[in-house]
PDB file of C-alpha atoms in Angstrom:
ATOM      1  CA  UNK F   1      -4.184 -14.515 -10.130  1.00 74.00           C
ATOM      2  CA  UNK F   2      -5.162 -10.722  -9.738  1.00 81.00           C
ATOM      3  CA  UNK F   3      -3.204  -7.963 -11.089  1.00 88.00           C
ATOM      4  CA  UNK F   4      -3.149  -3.809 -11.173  1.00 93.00           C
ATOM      5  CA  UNK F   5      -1.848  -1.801 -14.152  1.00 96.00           C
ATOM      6  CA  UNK F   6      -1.317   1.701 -13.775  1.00 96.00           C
ATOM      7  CA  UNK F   7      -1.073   3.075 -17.335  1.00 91.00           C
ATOM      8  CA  UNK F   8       1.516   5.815 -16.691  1.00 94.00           C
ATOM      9  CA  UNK F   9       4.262   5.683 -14.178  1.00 94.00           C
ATOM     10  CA  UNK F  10       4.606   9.839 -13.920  1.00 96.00           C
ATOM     11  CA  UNK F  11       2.023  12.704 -14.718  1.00 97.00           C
ATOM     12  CA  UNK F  12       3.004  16.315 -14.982  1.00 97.00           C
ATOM     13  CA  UNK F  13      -0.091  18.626 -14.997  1.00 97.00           C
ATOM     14  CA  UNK F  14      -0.789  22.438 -14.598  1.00 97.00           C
ATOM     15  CA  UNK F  15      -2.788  23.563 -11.737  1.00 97.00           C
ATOM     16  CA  UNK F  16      -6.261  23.946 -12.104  1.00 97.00           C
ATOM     17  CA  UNK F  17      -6.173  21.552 -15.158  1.00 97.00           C
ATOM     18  CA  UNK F  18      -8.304  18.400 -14.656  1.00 97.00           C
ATOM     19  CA  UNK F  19      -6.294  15.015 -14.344  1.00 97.00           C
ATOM     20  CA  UNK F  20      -7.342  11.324 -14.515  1.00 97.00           C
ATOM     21  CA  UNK F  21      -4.998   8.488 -13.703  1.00 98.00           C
ATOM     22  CA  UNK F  22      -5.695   5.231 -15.186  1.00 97.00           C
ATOM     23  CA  UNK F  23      -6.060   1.950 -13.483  1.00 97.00           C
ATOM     24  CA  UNK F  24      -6.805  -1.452 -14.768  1.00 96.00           C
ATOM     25  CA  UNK F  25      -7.105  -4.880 -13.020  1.00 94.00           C
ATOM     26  CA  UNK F  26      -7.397  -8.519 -14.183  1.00 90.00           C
ATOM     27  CA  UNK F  27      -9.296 -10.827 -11.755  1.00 81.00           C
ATOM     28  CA  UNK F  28     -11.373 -14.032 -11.400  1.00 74.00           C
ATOM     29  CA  UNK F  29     -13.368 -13.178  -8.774  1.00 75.00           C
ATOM     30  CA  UNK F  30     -15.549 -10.015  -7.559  1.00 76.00           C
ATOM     31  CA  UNK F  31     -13.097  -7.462  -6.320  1.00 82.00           C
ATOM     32  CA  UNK F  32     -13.021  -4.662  -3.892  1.00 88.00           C
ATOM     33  CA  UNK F  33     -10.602  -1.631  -5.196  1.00 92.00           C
ATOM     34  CA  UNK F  34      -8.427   0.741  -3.706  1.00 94.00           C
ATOM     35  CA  UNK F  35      -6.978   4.070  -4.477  1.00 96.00           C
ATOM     36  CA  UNK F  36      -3.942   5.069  -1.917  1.00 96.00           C
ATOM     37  CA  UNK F  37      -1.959   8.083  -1.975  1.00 96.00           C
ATOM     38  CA  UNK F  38       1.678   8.994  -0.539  1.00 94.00           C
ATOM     39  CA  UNK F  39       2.498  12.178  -0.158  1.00 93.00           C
ATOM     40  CA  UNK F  40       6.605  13.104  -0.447  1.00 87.00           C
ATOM     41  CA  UNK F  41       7.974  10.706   2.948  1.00 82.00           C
ATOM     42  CA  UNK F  42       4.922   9.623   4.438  1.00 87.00           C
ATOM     43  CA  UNK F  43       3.028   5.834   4.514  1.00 89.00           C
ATOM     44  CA  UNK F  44       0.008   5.037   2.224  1.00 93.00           C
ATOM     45  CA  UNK F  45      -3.431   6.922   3.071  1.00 93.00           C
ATOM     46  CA  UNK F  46      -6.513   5.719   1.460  1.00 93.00           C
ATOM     47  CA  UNK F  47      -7.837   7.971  -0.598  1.00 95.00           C
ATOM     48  CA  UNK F  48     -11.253   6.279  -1.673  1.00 94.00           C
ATOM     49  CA  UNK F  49     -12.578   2.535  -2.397  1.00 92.00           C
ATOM     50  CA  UNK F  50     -15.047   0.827  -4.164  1.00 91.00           C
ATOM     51  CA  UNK F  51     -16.687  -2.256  -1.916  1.00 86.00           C
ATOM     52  CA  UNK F  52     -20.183  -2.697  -3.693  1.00 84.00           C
ATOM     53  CA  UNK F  53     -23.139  -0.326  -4.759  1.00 86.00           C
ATOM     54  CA  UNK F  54     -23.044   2.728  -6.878  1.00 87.00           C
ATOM     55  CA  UNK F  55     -20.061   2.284  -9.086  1.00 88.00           C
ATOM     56  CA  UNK F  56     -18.899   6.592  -8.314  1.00 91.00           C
ATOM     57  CA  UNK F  57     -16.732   6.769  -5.564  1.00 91.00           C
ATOM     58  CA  UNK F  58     -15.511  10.610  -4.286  1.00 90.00           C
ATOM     59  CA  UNK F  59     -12.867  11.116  -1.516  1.00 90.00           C
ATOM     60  CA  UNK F  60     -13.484  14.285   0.577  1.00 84.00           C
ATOM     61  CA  UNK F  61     -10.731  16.187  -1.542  1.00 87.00           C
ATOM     62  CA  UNK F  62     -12.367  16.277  -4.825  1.00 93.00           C
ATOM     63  CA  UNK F  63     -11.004  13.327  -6.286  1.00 96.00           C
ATOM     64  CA  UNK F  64     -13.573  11.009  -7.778  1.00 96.00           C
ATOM     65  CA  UNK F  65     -13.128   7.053  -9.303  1.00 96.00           C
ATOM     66  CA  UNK F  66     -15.671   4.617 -11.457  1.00 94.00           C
ATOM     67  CA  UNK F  67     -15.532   1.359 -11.469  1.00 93.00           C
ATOM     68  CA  UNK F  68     -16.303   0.057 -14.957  1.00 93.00           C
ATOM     69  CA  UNK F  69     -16.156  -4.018 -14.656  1.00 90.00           C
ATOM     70  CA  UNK F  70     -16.722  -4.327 -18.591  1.00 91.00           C
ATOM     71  CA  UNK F  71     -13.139  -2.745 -19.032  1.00 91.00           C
ATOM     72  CA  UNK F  72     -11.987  -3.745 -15.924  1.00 93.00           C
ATOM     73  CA  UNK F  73     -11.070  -0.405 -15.046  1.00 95.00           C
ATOM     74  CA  UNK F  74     -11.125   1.851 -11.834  1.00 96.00           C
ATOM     75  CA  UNK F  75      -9.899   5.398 -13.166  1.00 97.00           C
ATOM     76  CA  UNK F  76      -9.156   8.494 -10.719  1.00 97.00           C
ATOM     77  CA  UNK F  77     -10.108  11.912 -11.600  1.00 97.00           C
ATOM     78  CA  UNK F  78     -10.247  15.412 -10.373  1.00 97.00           C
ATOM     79  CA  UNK F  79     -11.570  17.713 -12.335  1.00 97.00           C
ATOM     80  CA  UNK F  80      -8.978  20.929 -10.970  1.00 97.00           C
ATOM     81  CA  UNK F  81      -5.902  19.655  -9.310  1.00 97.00           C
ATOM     82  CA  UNK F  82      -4.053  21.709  -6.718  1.00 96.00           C
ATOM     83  CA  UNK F  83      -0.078  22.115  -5.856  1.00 96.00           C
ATOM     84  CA  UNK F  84      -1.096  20.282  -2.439  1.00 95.00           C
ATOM     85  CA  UNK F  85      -2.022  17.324  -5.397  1.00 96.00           C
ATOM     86  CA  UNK F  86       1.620  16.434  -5.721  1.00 96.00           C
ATOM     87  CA  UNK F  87       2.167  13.001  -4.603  1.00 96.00           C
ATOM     88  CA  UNK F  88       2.539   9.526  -5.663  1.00 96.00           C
ATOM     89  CA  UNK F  89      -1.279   7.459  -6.032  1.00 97.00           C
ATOM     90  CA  UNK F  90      -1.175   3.915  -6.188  1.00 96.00           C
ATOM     91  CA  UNK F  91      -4.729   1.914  -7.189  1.00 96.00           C
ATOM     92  CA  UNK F  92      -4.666  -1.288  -5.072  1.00 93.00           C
ATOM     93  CA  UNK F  93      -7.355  -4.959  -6.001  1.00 90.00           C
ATOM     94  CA  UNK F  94      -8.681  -7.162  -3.406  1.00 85.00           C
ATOM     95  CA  UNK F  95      -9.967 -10.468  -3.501  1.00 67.00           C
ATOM     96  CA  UNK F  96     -11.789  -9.617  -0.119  1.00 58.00           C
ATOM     97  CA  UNK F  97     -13.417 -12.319   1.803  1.00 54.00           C
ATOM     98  CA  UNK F  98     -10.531 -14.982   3.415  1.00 59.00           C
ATOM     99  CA  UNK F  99      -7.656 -13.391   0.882  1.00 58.00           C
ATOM    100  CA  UNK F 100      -7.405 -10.170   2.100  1.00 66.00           C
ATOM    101  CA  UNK F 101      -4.298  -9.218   0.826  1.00 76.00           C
ATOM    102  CA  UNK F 102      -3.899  -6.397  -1.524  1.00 86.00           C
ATOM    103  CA  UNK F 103      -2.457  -6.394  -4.720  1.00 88.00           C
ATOM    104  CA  UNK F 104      -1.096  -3.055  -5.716  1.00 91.00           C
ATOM    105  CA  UNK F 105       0.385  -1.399  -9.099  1.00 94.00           C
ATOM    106  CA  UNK F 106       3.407  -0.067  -9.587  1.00 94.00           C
ATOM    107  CA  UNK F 107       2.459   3.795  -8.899  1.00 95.00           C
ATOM    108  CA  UNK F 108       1.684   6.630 -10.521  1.00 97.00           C
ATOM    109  CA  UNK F 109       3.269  10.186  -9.800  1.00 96.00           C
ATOM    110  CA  UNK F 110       1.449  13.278 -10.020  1.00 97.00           C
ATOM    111  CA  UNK F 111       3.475  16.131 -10.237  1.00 97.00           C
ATOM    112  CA  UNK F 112       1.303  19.478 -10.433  1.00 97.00           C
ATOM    113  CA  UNK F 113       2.898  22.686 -11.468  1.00 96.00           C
ATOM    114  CA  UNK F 114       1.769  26.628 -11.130  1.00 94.00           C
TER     115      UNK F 114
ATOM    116  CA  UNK R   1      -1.222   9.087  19.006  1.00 59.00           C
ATOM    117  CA  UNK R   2      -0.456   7.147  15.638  1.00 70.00           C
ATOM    118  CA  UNK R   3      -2.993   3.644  15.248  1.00 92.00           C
ATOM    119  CA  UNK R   4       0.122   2.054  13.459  1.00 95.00           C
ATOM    120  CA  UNK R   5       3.827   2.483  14.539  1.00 96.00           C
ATOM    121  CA  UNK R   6       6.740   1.351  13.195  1.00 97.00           C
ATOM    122  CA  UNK R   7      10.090   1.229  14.589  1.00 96.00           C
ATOM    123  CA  UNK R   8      12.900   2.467  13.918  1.00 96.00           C
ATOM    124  CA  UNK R   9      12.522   4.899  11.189  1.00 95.00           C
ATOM    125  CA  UNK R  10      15.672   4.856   9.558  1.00 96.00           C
ATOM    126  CA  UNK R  11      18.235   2.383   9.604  1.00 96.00           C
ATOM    127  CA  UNK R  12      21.528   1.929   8.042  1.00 97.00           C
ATOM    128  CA  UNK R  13      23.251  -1.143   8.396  1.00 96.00           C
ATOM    129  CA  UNK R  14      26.219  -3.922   7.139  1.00 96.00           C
ATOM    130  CA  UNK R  15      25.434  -6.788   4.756  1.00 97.00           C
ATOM    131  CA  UNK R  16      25.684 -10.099   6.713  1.00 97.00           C
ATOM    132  CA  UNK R  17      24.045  -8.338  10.235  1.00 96.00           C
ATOM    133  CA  UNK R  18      20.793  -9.558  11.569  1.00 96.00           C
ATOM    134  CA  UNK R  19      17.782  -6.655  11.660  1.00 96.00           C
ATOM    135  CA  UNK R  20      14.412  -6.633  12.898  1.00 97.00           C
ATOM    136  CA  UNK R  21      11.790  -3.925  12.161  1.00 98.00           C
ATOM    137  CA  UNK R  22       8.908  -3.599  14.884  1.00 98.00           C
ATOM    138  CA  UNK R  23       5.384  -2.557  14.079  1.00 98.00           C
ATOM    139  CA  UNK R  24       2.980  -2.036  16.431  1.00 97.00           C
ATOM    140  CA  UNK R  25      -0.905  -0.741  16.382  1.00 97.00           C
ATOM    141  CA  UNK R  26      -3.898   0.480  18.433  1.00 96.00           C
ATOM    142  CA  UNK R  27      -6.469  -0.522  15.926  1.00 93.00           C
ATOM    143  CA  UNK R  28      -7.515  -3.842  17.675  1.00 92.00           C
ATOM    144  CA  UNK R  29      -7.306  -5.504  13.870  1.00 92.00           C
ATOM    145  CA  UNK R  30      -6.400  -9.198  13.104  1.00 90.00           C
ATOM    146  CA  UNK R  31      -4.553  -8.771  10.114  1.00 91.00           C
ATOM    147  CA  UNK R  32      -1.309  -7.324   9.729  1.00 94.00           C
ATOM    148  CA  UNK R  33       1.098  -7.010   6.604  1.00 94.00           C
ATOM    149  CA  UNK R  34       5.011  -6.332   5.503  1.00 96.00           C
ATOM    150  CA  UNK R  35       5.266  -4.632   2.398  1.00 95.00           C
ATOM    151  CA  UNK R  36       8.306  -3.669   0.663  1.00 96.00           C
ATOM    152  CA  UNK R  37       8.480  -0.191  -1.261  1.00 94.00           C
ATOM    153  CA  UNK R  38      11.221   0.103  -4.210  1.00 92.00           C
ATOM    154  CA  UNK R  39      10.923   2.995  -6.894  1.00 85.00           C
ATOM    155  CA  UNK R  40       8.966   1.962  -9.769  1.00 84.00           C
ATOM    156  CA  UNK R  41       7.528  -1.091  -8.594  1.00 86.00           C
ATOM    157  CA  UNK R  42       4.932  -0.172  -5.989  1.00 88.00           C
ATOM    158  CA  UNK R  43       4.517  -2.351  -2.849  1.00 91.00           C
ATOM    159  CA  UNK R  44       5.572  -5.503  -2.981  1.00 91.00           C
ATOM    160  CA  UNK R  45       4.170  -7.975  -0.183  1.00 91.00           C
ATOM    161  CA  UNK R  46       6.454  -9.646   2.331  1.00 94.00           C
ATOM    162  CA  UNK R  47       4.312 -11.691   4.836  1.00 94.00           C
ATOM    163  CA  UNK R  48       0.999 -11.378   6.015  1.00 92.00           C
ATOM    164  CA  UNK R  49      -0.640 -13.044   9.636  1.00 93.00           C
ATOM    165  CA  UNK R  50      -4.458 -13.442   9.771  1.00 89.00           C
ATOM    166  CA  UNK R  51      -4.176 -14.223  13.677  1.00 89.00           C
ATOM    167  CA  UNK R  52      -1.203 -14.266  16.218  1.00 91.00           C
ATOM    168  CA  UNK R  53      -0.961 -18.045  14.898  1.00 91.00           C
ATOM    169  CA  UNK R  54      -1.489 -17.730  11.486  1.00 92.00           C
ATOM    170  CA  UNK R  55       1.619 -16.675   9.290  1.00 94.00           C
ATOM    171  CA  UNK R  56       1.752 -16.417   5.839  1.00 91.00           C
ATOM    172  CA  UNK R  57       4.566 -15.959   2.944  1.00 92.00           C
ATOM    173  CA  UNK R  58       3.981 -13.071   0.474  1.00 89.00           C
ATOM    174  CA  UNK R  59       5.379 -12.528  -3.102  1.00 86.00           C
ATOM    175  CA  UNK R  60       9.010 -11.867  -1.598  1.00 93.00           C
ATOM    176  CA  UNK R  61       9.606 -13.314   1.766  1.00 94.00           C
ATOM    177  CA  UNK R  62      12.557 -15.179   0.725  1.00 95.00           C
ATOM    178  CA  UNK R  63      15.450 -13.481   3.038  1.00 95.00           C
ATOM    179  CA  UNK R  64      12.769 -12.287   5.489  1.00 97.00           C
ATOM    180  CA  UNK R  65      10.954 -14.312   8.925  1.00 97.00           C
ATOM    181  CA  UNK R  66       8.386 -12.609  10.905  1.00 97.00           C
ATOM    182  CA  UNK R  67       7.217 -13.070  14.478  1.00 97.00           C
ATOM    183  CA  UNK R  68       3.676 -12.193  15.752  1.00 96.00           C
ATOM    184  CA  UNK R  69       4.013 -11.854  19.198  1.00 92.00           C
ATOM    185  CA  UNK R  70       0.573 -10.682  20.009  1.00 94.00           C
ATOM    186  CA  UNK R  71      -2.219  -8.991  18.257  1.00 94.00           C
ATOM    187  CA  UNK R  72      -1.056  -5.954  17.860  1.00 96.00           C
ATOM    188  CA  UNK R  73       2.878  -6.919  17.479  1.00 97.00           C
ATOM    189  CA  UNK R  74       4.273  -8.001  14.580  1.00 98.00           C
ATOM    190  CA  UNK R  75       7.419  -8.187  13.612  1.00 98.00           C
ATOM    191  CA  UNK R  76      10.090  -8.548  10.562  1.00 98.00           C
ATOM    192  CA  UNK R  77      13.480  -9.750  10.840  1.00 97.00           C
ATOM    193  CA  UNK R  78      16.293  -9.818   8.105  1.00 96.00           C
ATOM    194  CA  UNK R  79      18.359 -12.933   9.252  1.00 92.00           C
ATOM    195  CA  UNK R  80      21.508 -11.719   7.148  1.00 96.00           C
ATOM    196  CA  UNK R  81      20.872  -8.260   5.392  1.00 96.00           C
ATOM    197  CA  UNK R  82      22.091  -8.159   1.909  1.00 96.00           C
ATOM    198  CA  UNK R  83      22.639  -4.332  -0.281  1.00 96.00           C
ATOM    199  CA  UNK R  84      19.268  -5.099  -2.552  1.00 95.00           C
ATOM    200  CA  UNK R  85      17.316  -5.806   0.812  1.00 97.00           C
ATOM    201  CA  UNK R  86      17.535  -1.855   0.976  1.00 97.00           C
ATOM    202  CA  UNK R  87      14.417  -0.419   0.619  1.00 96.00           C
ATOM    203  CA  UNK R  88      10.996   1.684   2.413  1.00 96.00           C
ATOM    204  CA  UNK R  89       9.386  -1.092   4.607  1.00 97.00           C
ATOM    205  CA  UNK R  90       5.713  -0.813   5.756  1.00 96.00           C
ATOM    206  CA  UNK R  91       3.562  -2.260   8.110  1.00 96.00           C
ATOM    207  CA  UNK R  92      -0.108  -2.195   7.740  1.00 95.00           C
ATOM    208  CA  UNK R  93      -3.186  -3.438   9.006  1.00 94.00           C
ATOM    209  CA  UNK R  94      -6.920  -4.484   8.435  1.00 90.00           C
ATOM    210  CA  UNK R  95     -10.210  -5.585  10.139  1.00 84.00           C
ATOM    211  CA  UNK R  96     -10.862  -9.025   9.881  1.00 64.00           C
ATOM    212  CA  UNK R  97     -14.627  -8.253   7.628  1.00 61.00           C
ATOM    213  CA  UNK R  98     -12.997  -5.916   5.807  1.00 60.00           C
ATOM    214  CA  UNK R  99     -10.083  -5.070   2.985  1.00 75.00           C
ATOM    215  CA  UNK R 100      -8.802  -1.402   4.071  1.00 85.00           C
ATOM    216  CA  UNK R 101      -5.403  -1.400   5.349  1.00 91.00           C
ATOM    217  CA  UNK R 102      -4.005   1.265   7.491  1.00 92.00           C
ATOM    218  CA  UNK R 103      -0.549   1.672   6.921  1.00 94.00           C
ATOM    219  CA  UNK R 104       2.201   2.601   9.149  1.00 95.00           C
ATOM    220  CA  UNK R 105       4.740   5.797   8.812  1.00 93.00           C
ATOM    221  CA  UNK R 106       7.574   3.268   7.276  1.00 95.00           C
ATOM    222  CA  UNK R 107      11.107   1.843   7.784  1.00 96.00           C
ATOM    223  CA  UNK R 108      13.486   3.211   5.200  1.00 96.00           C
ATOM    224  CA  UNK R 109      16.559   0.437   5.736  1.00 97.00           C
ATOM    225  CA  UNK R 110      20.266   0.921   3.831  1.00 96.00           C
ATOM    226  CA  UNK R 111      22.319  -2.013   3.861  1.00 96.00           C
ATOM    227  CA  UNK R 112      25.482  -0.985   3.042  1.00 95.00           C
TER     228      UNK R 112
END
């Protein structure tokens, strides 16, 4: 069975300090990974993924993920955050192929302050 | 226009009454999903339908049916809602080759 562990549940930062939030998975199989974010009452927007290939991801907004299969980890980072940054980021695993579903941790909030 | 719809937004309603949440989408995809959102514990899936006749339980469909009444229809019903059935609902959906999911704007249901 697959599983996603977000390491910490809420993250208070300054702005302009960098930020990472941590993601691990357990899985059998090769995965594809996921990093969604909701902003303050609105759905789930994919923020960047990581199908095959180079193992650096980047979303157009500065945020930036590795996948490191050794440590089964996918860990998002940004090296300044914003105030616009504020939301709740959620790193999703997928078995791909006929599964399909995701399988999605429990959520981390970023809350960045001025 | 929004690819993924979801209707209605809000609901509050009685335990015991019967509820169905609508999601609809303009993304042609095969796949569609109910997730359930509750603080702390991230999205939680509900059912998922691979084709218009191919319906599958999630993690937590006990207390939930769905219908797929076409490809881009699928819906969720709550047969008799119960006060810990309150929670954000989505609706999302994928391409058949591949494991994005576009998610809908949510249903956030009280059941009082």
């Amino acid at each position: 069975a697959q599983s996603v562990t977000q390491l910490d549940s809420q993250v208070p930062v300054f702005e302009e300090a960098p930020v990472e939030l941590r993601c691990n998975y357990s899985s059998s199989v090769s995965v594809y990974l996921f990093w969604y974010v909701q902003y303050p009452n609105q759905g789930l927007q994919l923020l960047l993924k990581y199908l095959s290939g180079s193992t650096l991801v980047e979303s157009i907004n500065g945020f930036e993920a590795e996948f490191n299969k050794s440590q089964t980890s996918f860990h998002l980072r940004k090296p300044s955050v914003h105030i616009s940054d504020t939301a709740e980021y959620f790193c999703a695993v997928s078995g791909g192929g006929s599964q399909g579903n995701l399988i999605f941790g429990k959520g981390t909030k970023l809350s960045v302050k001025p | 226009d929004a690819d993924v719809t979801q209707t209605p937004r809000n609901r509050i309603t009685k335990t015991g009454k019967r509820i169905m949440l609508e999601c609809s989408q303009t993304k042609g995809h095969d796949r569609m999903y109910w997730y359930r959102q509750d603080p702390g514990l991230g999205l939680q899936l509900i059912y998922y339908s691979f084709d218009v006749k191919d319906i599958n339980k999630g993690e937590i469909s006990d207390g939930y049916s769905v219908s797929r009444q076409a490809q881009a229809k699928f819906s969720l019903s709550l047969e008799s809602a119960i006060p810990n059935q309150t929670a954000l609902y989505f609706c999302a959906t994928s391409d058949l080759y591949r494991d994005e999911q576009f998610f809908g704007p949510g249903t956030r249901l009280t059941v009082l």
